[in-house]
Short mmCIF file of C-alpha atoms and ligand atoms in Angstrom, two decimals:
data_model
loop_
_atom_site.label_atom_id
_atom_site.label_comp_id
_atom_site.label_asym_id
_atom_site.label_seq_id
_atom_site.Cartn_x
_atom_site.Cartn_y
_atom_site.Cartn_z
CA MET A 10 33.98 -14.51 4.45
CA THR A 11 37.68 -14.17 6.45
CA MET A 12 41.72 -14.23 4.63
CA LYS A 13 41.41 -17.84 5.74
CA ASN A 14 38.58 -18.99 3.90
CA ILE A 15 39.58 -17.18 0.89
CA LEU A 16 42.95 -19.29 1.42
CA THR A 17 40.92 -22.48 2.24
CA ALA A 18 39.00 -22.55 -1.12
CA ALA A 19 42.26 -21.18 -3.26
CA ALA A 20 43.74 -24.38 -1.60
CA LEU A 21 40.73 -27.00 -2.28
CA SER A 22 40.38 -25.87 -5.45
CA MET A 23 43.82 -25.99 -5.93
CA ALA A 24 44.02 -30.02 -4.64
CA LEU A 25 40.19 -29.98 -7.02
CA GLY A 26 42.91 -30.03 -9.77
CA GLY A 27 43.42 -26.37 -9.92
CA MET A 28 39.98 -25.42 -11.11
CA ALA A 29 40.98 -22.17 -9.64
CA THR A 30 44.12 -21.19 -8.69
CA ALA A 31 45.07 -18.06 -8.83
CA ALA A 32 46.91 -17.78 -12.08
CA GLU A 33 43.67 -18.35 -13.91
CA LEU A 34 41.57 -16.12 -11.74
CA VAL A 35 39.65 -13.43 -14.44
CA PRO A 36 41.11 -10.31 -13.47
CA LEU A 37 39.18 -6.80 -12.53
CA ALA A 38 40.82 -4.25 -14.93
CA ASP A 39 42.33 -1.42 -13.31
CA GLU A 40 40.49 1.00 -15.87
CA SER A 41 37.44 -0.27 -13.48
CA VAL A 42 38.70 -0.48 -10.54
CA GLU A 43 39.27 3.15 -11.40
CA THR A 44 35.96 4.46 -12.19
CA ALA A 45 34.39 2.81 -9.38
CA LYS A 46 37.10 5.24 -6.47
CA VAL A 47 35.72 8.12 -8.95
CA LEU A 48 31.83 7.17 -8.39
CA ARG A 49 32.35 6.59 -4.56
CA ASP A 50 33.85 9.80 -4.61
CA LYS A 51 30.44 11.70 -6.37
CA ALA A 52 28.50 9.97 -4.59
CA LEU A 53 29.54 11.23 -1.58
CA GLU A 54 29.10 14.78 -3.19
CA ASN A 55 25.43 14.26 -4.23
CA ASP A 56 22.23 14.32 -2.86
CA GLU A 57 20.07 12.29 -5.04
CA ALA A 58 19.24 9.86 -3.06
CA TYR A 59 17.57 11.94 -0.37
CA GLU A 60 15.59 13.91 -3.72
CA LEU A 61 14.52 11.01 -4.42
CA LEU A 62 13.33 9.90 -1.27
CA ALA A 63 11.98 12.97 0.65
CA SER A 64 9.79 12.66 -2.80
CA LEU A 65 8.09 10.00 -2.76
CA THR A 66 7.80 10.51 1.33
CA THR A 67 6.44 13.30 0.96
CA GLU A 68 4.31 13.00 -2.60
CA VAL A 69 3.26 9.76 -1.74
CA GLY A 70 4.09 8.71 1.56
CA ALA A 71 2.33 5.99 3.05
CA ARG A 72 1.76 3.20 1.08
CA LEU A 73 0.42 0.17 2.34
CA ALA A 74 0.18 -2.87 -0.76
CA ALA A 75 -2.00 -2.79 -2.76
CA SER A 76 -4.09 0.60 -1.29
CA PRO A 77 -4.34 2.83 -3.93
CA LYS A 78 -1.51 4.37 -1.90
CA GLU A 79 0.51 1.51 -3.21
CA ALA A 80 -0.66 2.35 -7.03
CA GLU A 81 0.81 5.88 -6.40
CA ALA A 82 3.64 4.92 -5.12
CA GLN A 83 4.01 2.49 -8.41
CA ALA A 84 3.05 5.47 -10.54
CA TRP A 85 5.88 7.59 -9.03
CA ALA A 86 8.47 4.79 -9.38
CA VAL A 87 7.53 4.82 -13.42
CA ALA A 88 7.58 8.67 -13.92
CA LYS A 89 11.05 9.26 -12.01
CA PHE A 90 12.98 5.36 -14.00
CA LEU A 91 11.71 8.06 -16.45
CA GLU A 92 12.23 11.79 -15.80
CA LEU A 93 16.13 10.01 -14.57
CA GLY A 94 16.70 8.81 -17.93
CA PHE A 95 16.72 5.07 -17.26
CA ASP A 96 17.06 2.60 -20.45
CA ARG A 97 14.10 0.37 -20.07
CA VAL A 98 11.17 0.64 -17.70
CA TRP A 99 8.64 -1.66 -16.99
CA LYS A 100 6.39 -3.73 -14.26
CA GLU A 101 5.75 -7.18 -13.79
CA PRO A 102 2.11 -8.03 -12.18
CA VAL A 103 1.62 -9.15 -8.74
CA MET A 104 -1.66 -10.21 -7.14
CA VAL A 105 -1.57 -9.00 -3.92
CA PRO A 106 -4.57 -9.39 -0.79
CA LYS A 107 -6.27 -5.71 -0.38
CA TRP A 108 -6.31 -5.44 3.56
CA THR A 109 -7.21 -2.43 5.25
CA ARG A 110 -7.32 -0.91 9.35
CA LEU A 111 -10.33 0.45 10.08
CA SER A 112 -10.20 0.69 13.81
CA GLU A 113 -8.43 -0.25 17.30
CA SER A 114 -8.87 0.01 20.55
CA ALA A 115 -7.98 -2.03 23.85
CA HIS A 116 -9.40 -0.74 27.88
CA VAL A 117 -8.33 -2.25 30.66
CA ALA A 118 -11.37 -3.23 32.26
CA GLU A 119 -9.94 -4.11 35.95
CA PRO A 120 -8.58 -3.83 38.05
CA PHE A 121 -7.41 -0.79 37.06
CA ALA A 122 -9.78 1.16 33.88
CA GLN A 123 -7.29 2.63 31.06
CA PRO A 124 -6.76 3.00 28.02
CA LEU A 125 -3.84 1.09 26.49
CA THR A 126 -2.47 2.14 22.65
CA ILE A 127 -2.20 -0.75 20.24
CA THR A 128 -2.09 -1.30 16.63
CA ALA A 129 -3.57 -3.80 15.20
CA LEU A 130 -1.38 -6.23 12.79
CA GLY A 131 -0.81 -6.36 8.88
CA LYS A 132 -3.79 -8.87 8.34
CA SER A 133 -5.41 -9.69 10.71
CA VAL A 134 -9.03 -10.54 11.18
CA SER A 135 -11.34 -8.07 13.87
CA THR A 136 -12.60 -8.87 16.49
CA PRO A 137 -16.28 -10.35 16.66
CA GLU A 138 -18.98 -7.18 16.72
CA GLY A 139 -18.99 -5.87 19.80
CA GLY A 140 -15.18 -6.13 20.59
CA VAL A 141 -13.07 -9.50 22.78
CA GLN A 142 -14.15 -8.28 27.02
CA ALA A 143 -12.19 -10.84 28.34
CA GLU A 144 -9.04 -12.29 31.22
CA VAL A 145 -5.56 -11.49 29.98
CA ALA A 146 -3.25 -14.68 29.86
CA HIS A 147 0.72 -13.40 30.53
CA PHE A 148 3.42 -15.10 28.83
CA ALA A 149 6.25 -14.33 29.10
CA THR A 150 8.02 -15.37 25.71
CA PHE A 151 6.59 -17.02 22.26
CA GLU A 152 7.44 -20.49 23.95
CA ASP A 153 5.95 -20.44 26.67
CA LEU A 154 2.88 -19.74 24.97
CA LYS A 155 3.84 -23.05 22.62
CA ALA A 156 4.10 -25.24 26.18
CA ALA A 157 0.99 -23.89 28.35
CA ASP A 158 -2.02 -25.90 27.94
CA ALA A 159 -4.77 -24.76 26.37
CA SER A 160 -7.14 -24.89 30.08
CA GLU A 161 -4.84 -21.23 30.23
CA VAL A 162 -5.45 -19.89 27.41
CA GLU A 163 -9.13 -21.70 26.87
CA GLY A 164 -11.68 -18.71 26.04
CA LYS A 165 -9.02 -15.47 26.96
CA ILE A 166 -6.79 -12.81 26.23
CA VAL A 167 -2.74 -14.03 25.60
CA PHE A 168 -0.49 -11.45 25.81
CA ILE A 169 2.96 -12.17 25.24
CA SER A 170 5.24 -9.42 26.85
CA ASN A 171 8.47 -11.08 25.18
CA ARG A 172 10.88 -7.21 24.59
CA MET A 173 13.56 -7.15 21.87
CA GLU A 174 16.36 -6.19 22.27
CA ARG A 175 19.30 -3.31 21.06
CA PHE A 176 21.86 -4.49 18.09
CA LYS A 177 23.94 -3.40 15.74
CA THR A 178 23.67 -6.40 13.45
CA GLY A 179 18.83 -6.14 14.12
CA ALA A 180 20.20 -9.60 15.62
CA GLY A 181 17.34 -9.28 18.20
CA TYR A 182 14.33 -9.57 15.45
CA GLY A 183 14.61 -12.92 15.30
CA PRO A 184 13.85 -14.23 18.18
CA ALA A 185 11.12 -11.13 18.76
CA VAL A 186 9.35 -11.90 15.99
CA ARG A 187 8.47 -15.04 16.01
CA ALA A 188 5.21 -13.64 18.64
CA ARG A 189 4.75 -11.56 15.78
CA GLY A 190 4.60 -13.71 12.93
CA ALA A 191 3.06 -16.90 15.17
CA GLY A 192 1.23 -16.15 18.10
CA ALA A 193 -2.16 -16.46 16.87
CA SER A 194 -2.28 -19.12 15.19
CA GLU A 195 -0.46 -21.23 18.30
CA ALA A 196 -3.23 -18.93 20.78
CA ALA A 197 -6.08 -19.51 18.55
CA ARG A 198 -5.27 -23.78 19.05
CA LYS A 199 -6.14 -22.98 22.36
CA GLY A 200 -8.84 -21.15 22.50
CA ALA A 201 -8.00 -18.42 22.43
CA LYS A 202 -10.25 -15.79 21.33
CA ALA A 203 -7.63 -12.72 20.93
CA ILE A 204 -4.16 -12.04 21.07
CA LEU A 205 -1.63 -8.43 22.11
CA ILE A 206 2.15 -8.75 22.25
CA ARG A 207 4.23 -5.78 22.97
CA SER A 208 5.08 -4.45 20.24
CA ILE A 209 8.48 -5.54 17.95
CA GLY A 210 10.83 -1.84 18.98
CA THR A 211 13.99 -1.09 20.69
CA ASP A 212 11.97 2.20 21.67
CA THR A 213 10.72 3.85 24.30
CA HIS A 214 7.74 5.77 22.97
CA ARG A 215 4.23 4.96 23.08
CA LEU A 216 3.85 4.21 19.45
CA PRO A 217 3.08 0.66 18.88
CA HIS A 218 4.85 -1.28 15.83
CA THR A 219 2.82 -3.16 13.22
CA GLY A 220 3.96 -5.87 11.13
CA GLY A 221 2.56 -8.53 9.84
CA VAL A 222 0.16 -11.58 11.50
CA ASN A 223 1.16 -15.00 9.52
CA TYR A 224 -1.87 -17.68 9.84
CA GLU A 225 -2.04 -20.82 9.87
CA GLU A 226 -4.77 -22.92 7.82
CA ASP A 227 -4.84 -25.14 9.91
CA ALA A 228 -5.92 -22.91 12.96
CA PRO A 229 -8.54 -20.78 13.21
CA LYS A 230 -8.14 -17.17 13.06
CA ILE A 231 -8.06 -14.37 15.59
CA ALA A 232 -7.58 -10.53 15.84
CA ALA A 233 -4.03 -9.57 16.66
CA ALA A 234 -2.92 -6.97 18.18
CA ALA A 235 0.81 -5.22 19.19
CA LEU A 236 0.16 -2.70 22.41
CA SER A 237 3.84 0.29 22.61
CA ASN A 238 6.68 -0.51 25.33
CA PRO A 239 5.10 1.23 27.97
CA ASP A 240 1.79 0.18 27.11
CA ALA A 241 3.39 -3.32 27.59
CA ASP A 242 5.51 -2.14 30.53
CA GLN A 243 2.14 -1.12 32.48
CA LEU A 244 0.02 -4.55 31.65
CA VAL A 245 3.02 -6.19 33.32
CA ARG A 246 2.52 -4.19 35.58
CA ILE A 247 -0.66 -4.44 36.41
CA LEU A 248 0.05 -8.05 36.12
CA GLY A 249 1.81 -7.84 38.78
CA TYR A 250 -0.87 -7.60 41.61
CA GLY A 251 -2.01 -10.65 40.95
CA GLU A 252 -5.74 -10.44 40.18
CA THR A 253 -7.84 -11.58 37.14
CA VAL A 254 -6.86 -8.86 34.73
CA ARG A 255 -10.01 -8.06 32.06
CA LEU A 256 -9.59 -5.83 28.64
CA ASP A 257 -11.84 -4.89 26.53
CA LEU A 258 -10.08 -4.99 22.87
CA THR A 259 -11.51 -4.27 19.76
CA ILE A 260 -9.77 -4.13 16.01
CA GLN A 261 -11.90 -3.96 12.69
CA THR A 262 -10.62 -4.10 9.42
CA THR A 263 -11.66 -6.03 5.88
CA MET A 264 -9.38 -8.64 3.71
CA GLU A 265 -10.44 -8.56 -0.34
CA GLU A 266 -9.81 -10.80 -3.22
CA PRO A 267 -6.45 -10.19 -4.59
CA VAL A 268 -5.76 -7.19 -6.60
CA GLU A 269 -3.54 -6.62 -9.59
CA MET A 270 -0.05 -4.45 -8.79
CA PHE A 271 4.16 -4.36 -9.80
CA ASN A 272 6.86 -4.74 -9.16
CA VAL A 273 8.44 -1.41 -11.04
CA ILE A 274 12.00 -2.44 -12.53
CA GLY A 275 14.02 0.39 -14.49
CA GLU A 276 17.08 -0.46 -15.80
CA VAL A 277 21.08 0.76 -17.55
CA THR A 278 22.48 -0.77 -20.90
CA GLY A 279 25.34 -2.46 -20.29
CA SER A 280 27.60 -1.79 -23.27
CA GLU A 281 29.25 -5.51 -24.17
CA ALA A 282 27.27 -7.91 -21.97
CA PRO A 283 23.26 -6.32 -22.07
CA ASP A 284 21.56 -9.68 -21.67
CA GLU A 285 23.33 -9.80 -18.17
CA PHE A 286 22.57 -8.08 -15.62
CA VAL A 287 23.24 -7.28 -11.99
CA VAL A 288 20.21 -6.85 -9.57
CA LEU A 289 19.79 -4.06 -6.84
CA GLY A 290 16.44 -4.54 -5.14
CA SER A 291 14.06 -2.98 -2.46
CA HIS A 292 10.90 -2.79 -1.70
CA LEU A 293 8.28 0.40 -2.80
CA ASP A 294 5.22 -0.37 -0.34
CA SER A 295 5.30 0.49 3.16
CA TRP A 296 3.35 0.16 6.00
CA ASP A 297 0.20 2.35 6.45
CA LEU A 298 1.74 4.12 10.00
CA GLY A 299 4.12 6.50 9.23
CA THR A 300 5.32 7.66 5.54
CA GLY A 301 7.39 4.61 5.41
CA ALA A 302 11.09 7.16 4.86
CA ILE A 303 13.48 4.78 6.42
CA ASP A 304 11.33 1.26 5.34
CA ASP A 305 11.87 1.10 2.08
CA GLY A 306 12.08 4.11 1.17
CA ALA A 307 15.74 5.01 2.12
CA GLY A 308 16.55 1.56 -0.11
CA VAL A 309 14.13 2.99 -3.01
CA ALA A 310 16.20 6.19 -2.63
CA ILE A 311 19.42 3.96 -2.64
CA THR A 312 19.55 1.59 -5.60
CA MET A 313 17.69 4.61 -8.03
CA ALA A 314 19.89 6.97 -7.24
CA ALA A 315 23.62 4.20 -7.08
CA ALA A 316 22.51 2.81 -10.90
CA ASN A 317 21.37 6.19 -11.83
CA LEU A 318 24.63 7.70 -10.47
CA ILE A 319 26.25 5.28 -12.68
CA GLN A 320 24.62 6.11 -15.92
CA ASP A 321 25.47 9.50 -15.65
CA MET A 322 28.24 9.88 -15.33
CA ALA A 323 30.47 6.72 -15.07
CA PRO A 324 32.47 7.47 -18.30
CA LYS A 325 31.68 5.02 -19.86
CA ARG A 326 28.59 2.52 -19.78
CA PRO A 327 29.25 -0.94 -17.62
CA ARG A 328 29.02 -4.18 -19.38
CA ARG A 329 26.61 -5.48 -18.18
CA SER A 330 22.59 -3.98 -17.69
CA ILE A 331 22.06 -2.96 -13.51
CA ARG A 332 18.20 -3.70 -13.42
CA VAL A 333 16.59 -1.93 -10.06
CA ILE A 334 13.53 -4.15 -8.94
CA LEU A 335 11.88 -1.80 -6.89
CA PHE A 336 9.16 -4.78 -4.95
CA SER A 337 5.16 -4.84 -4.40
CA ALA A 338 4.58 -5.68 -1.62
CA GLU A 339 7.27 -7.05 0.48
CA GLU A 340 5.32 -6.91 4.25
CA LEU A 341 2.73 -8.77 3.63
CA GLY A 342 4.64 -11.40 3.44
CA LEU A 343 7.21 -11.26 0.10
CA ILE A 344 4.75 -11.55 -2.05
CA GLY A 345 5.97 -9.28 -5.52
CA ALA A 346 9.85 -10.94 -4.69
CA ARG A 347 8.44 -14.35 -5.08
CA GLN A 348 6.16 -13.61 -7.69
CA TYR A 349 8.80 -12.99 -8.86
CA ALA A 350 11.27 -15.20 -8.25
CA GLU A 351 9.18 -17.71 -9.80
CA ALA A 352 8.09 -16.17 -12.84
CA HIS A 353 12.27 -16.13 -13.82
CA GLU A 354 12.97 -19.22 -12.54
CA GLY A 355 13.84 -21.68 -15.69
CA LYS A 356 13.63 -18.92 -17.53
CA ASP A 357 16.28 -15.74 -17.59
CA ILE A 358 17.94 -16.89 -14.16
CA ASP A 359 21.23 -17.43 -15.25
CA LYS A 360 21.13 -13.85 -16.58
CA HIS A 361 20.94 -12.46 -12.81
CA ILE A 362 24.56 -12.26 -12.36
CA ILE A 363 24.68 -11.14 -8.83
CA GLY A 364 22.51 -8.97 -6.37
CA GLY A 365 22.22 -7.34 -3.11
CA GLU A 366 18.37 -5.82 -1.09
CA SER A 367 19.48 -2.39 0.29
CA ASP A 368 16.52 -2.97 2.94
CA PHE A 369 17.44 -2.22 6.53
CA GLY A 370 17.02 1.53 6.82
CA ALA A 371 18.84 4.99 6.45
CA GLY A 372 22.29 3.85 8.41
CA PRO A 373 25.30 3.58 7.07
CA VAL A 374 26.67 0.60 5.86
CA TRP A 375 29.35 -0.86 7.77
CA ALA A 376 30.13 -4.57 6.55
CA LEU A 377 29.77 -6.91 2.78
CA ALA A 378 28.97 -10.11 2.85
CA SER A 379 28.73 -12.89 -0.20
CA THR A 380 27.85 -15.47 -1.43
CA VAL A 381 29.57 -16.48 -4.71
CA ASN A 382 32.00 -18.81 -6.62
CA PRO A 383 35.74 -19.00 -4.58
CA ALA A 384 37.25 -17.46 -8.24
CA ALA A 385 34.50 -14.63 -7.53
CA LEU A 386 36.38 -14.21 -4.30
CA HIS A 387 39.16 -11.79 -5.18
CA VAL A 388 36.47 -9.21 -7.21
CA VAL A 389 34.37 -8.94 -3.82
CA ASP A 390 37.46 -8.45 -1.54
CA LYS A 391 38.50 -5.70 -3.74
CA MET A 392 34.70 -4.20 -3.78
CA ALA A 393 35.36 -4.09 -0.05
CA ALA A 394 38.22 -2.23 0.28
CA LEU A 395 36.76 0.18 -2.03
CA MET A 396 34.74 0.81 0.04
CA GLY A 397 37.62 0.63 3.66
CA PRO A 398 37.94 4.63 3.63
CA LEU A 399 34.05 4.49 3.88
CA GLY A 400 33.87 2.45 6.95
CA VAL A 401 33.46 -0.48 5.66
CA VAL A 402 34.90 -3.84 6.71
CA ARG A 403 34.82 -7.46 5.15
CA ALA A 404 31.93 -9.53 6.76
CA ASP A 405 32.81 -13.13 8.45
CA ARG A 406 29.37 -14.51 7.27
CA LYS A 407 28.20 -15.36 3.89
CA ALA A 408 25.22 -13.25 2.25
CA TYR A 409 21.72 -14.49 2.47
CA GLY A 410 20.30 -10.76 0.13
CA GLY A 411 17.72 -9.69 2.11
CA PRO A 412 14.30 -10.21 2.16
CA ASP A 413 12.79 -9.89 -1.83
CA VAL A 414 16.08 -10.23 -3.59
CA GLY A 415 16.77 -13.76 -1.07
CA GLN A 416 14.67 -15.18 -2.57
CA LEU A 417 16.65 -15.32 -5.93
CA GLY A 418 19.44 -16.10 -4.08
CA LYS A 419 16.97 -19.06 -3.28
CA VAL A 420 17.04 -19.87 -7.08
CA GLY A 421 21.02 -19.44 -7.79
CA MET A 422 21.28 -16.30 -8.01
CA PRO A 423 24.43 -15.22 -6.09
CA VAL A 424 24.13 -12.46 -3.28
CA VAL A 425 25.99 -9.83 -1.49
CA ASP A 426 24.74 -7.62 1.82
CA LEU A 427 26.13 -4.65 2.27
CA MET A 428 25.18 -4.40 5.99
CA GLN A 429 23.75 -1.70 8.13
CA ASP A 430 24.20 -0.13 11.58
CA GLY A 431 20.48 -0.45 12.64
CA THR A 432 20.92 0.35 15.98
CA ASP A 433 18.39 2.56 15.76
CA TYR A 434 16.32 1.39 12.81
CA PHE A 435 14.03 -0.81 15.24
CA ASP A 436 13.15 2.35 17.70
CA LEU A 437 11.20 3.19 14.31
CA HIS A 438 10.37 0.26 12.25
CA HIS A 439 6.29 0.03 11.54
CA THR A 440 5.27 3.08 13.81
CA ALA A 441 3.93 6.22 12.98
CA ASP A 442 7.86 6.99 13.87
CA ASP A 443 8.86 6.20 10.33
CA THR A 444 9.45 9.67 8.91
CA LEU A 445 11.83 11.68 6.97
CA ASP A 446 13.69 13.19 9.76
CA LYS A 447 14.93 10.45 10.73
CA VAL A 448 16.79 10.01 8.28
CA ASP A 449 20.79 11.55 7.93
CA PRO A 450 22.13 12.63 3.94
CA VAL A 451 25.54 12.09 5.00
CA ALA A 452 24.81 8.18 5.71
CA LEU A 453 22.29 7.95 2.88
CA ARG A 454 25.03 9.65 0.26
CA GLN A 455 27.42 6.92 1.84
CA ASN A 456 25.59 4.04 1.48
CA VAL A 457 24.87 5.17 -2.46
CA ALA A 458 29.15 5.40 -2.17
CA ALA A 459 29.31 2.24 -1.22
CA TRP A 460 26.21 0.49 -3.80
CA VAL A 461 28.01 2.25 -6.61
CA VAL A 462 31.42 0.49 -5.96
CA PHE A 463 29.13 -2.79 -6.09
CA THR A 464 27.82 -1.97 -8.65
CA TYR A 465 29.53 -0.91 -10.72
CA LEU A 466 32.19 -3.53 -10.64
CA ALA A 467 30.07 -5.94 -10.42
CA ALA A 468 28.17 -5.21 -14.07
CA ASP A 469 32.16 -4.21 -14.85
CA TRP A 470 34.06 -7.60 -14.43
CA PRO A 471 33.96 -9.96 -17.55
CA GLY A 472 34.56 -12.91 -14.76
CA THR A 473 31.07 -15.09 -13.01
CA PHE A 474 29.65 -15.10 -9.74
CA ARG A 475 27.71 -18.38 -10.09
ZN1 ZN B 522 11.33 -3.35 4.64
#
């Protein structure tokens, strides 16, 4: 929200009879602000987040949702919360379908025989026994596939070659990722045997990006995989010769019945209103290719470290509690977050006073966005001011709360976005290159510092964000 919006909101509320005039705003105590500043500066000298991230990515590594590795990660999280001295630590059950990657291979059969580097998309079904041998039907974008006649697609392997654009905000992801999410069902409805997409990623490495495919109920299920960016370029060049291009594609996966997993929760108890809490979210599952350092080990480490720094170093506990939720199975479709929102809606959702999520890698925070009651904007502005020395500005857009915490936003919880610089995020996202060496410990400290400011002030201010 901009200053102009704030003034408009204030003017509007005065016009409505002084609902939230300046005189009635619940003030933020100087003492709270001073403590937040001290904690922010301590965070800049503290490597707890990096140590947590190194521990998770080294001792557990990749942790595909519903796999034994996700269960190990959940045990890791419970043990860490207890070791760090969180007041309450518990698990809430989540049922998660169990998808397993077995093998994948692709070759150009003609005109220029050669292997291609691919990865099966998450939740992809297998190709029929013996694989698929078929001609390629090339579309530049998902929209082109949508517009195509079934006769162009039937019996073929669809290839969508759209390239994701690089932006600091990650704005290139939304338009590009439709090919991954919705491409398979669209192609299958038109009779395709399988689908290959260009990786949804901004790198030039020969490492394909996985990610979930969303099969629609009313469409047949066909195997889906992503080519690395250089392999997609190669296939486009081969198609450019104008000859018939035939591929061999084999994908083997399994999908088993849902198994019981958990959202793991650690809470720091508030001093005056312990039954109200600020929510810090992230997800504990990762894809199976890398070690899930940036997606989303970083978010796990940042939020755990921020809450822990407050409980260890604040002169007194903030008024309200701080609830750190490590969601299960985000990558398979926000499964943990959806089940959490369902379980708490109509029960204690009103005690979730505000929340945010760290799930955009390990780049520095550069902007703060919010979706709160106008009478709480002065508190968010103060948070942004305290984050100013960290390089953070007030964002000129509403917050949505991130993929998981956004599910709580949908059922009425106010949210903030601590927007991170995602310029390089999609070079690594969902690839084998998502490993600890890509994380800058200094940027991780900066993230914790920003989260500490938000968390402490939100928990200690007595007013409402709703
Ligand atoms: Zn993520």
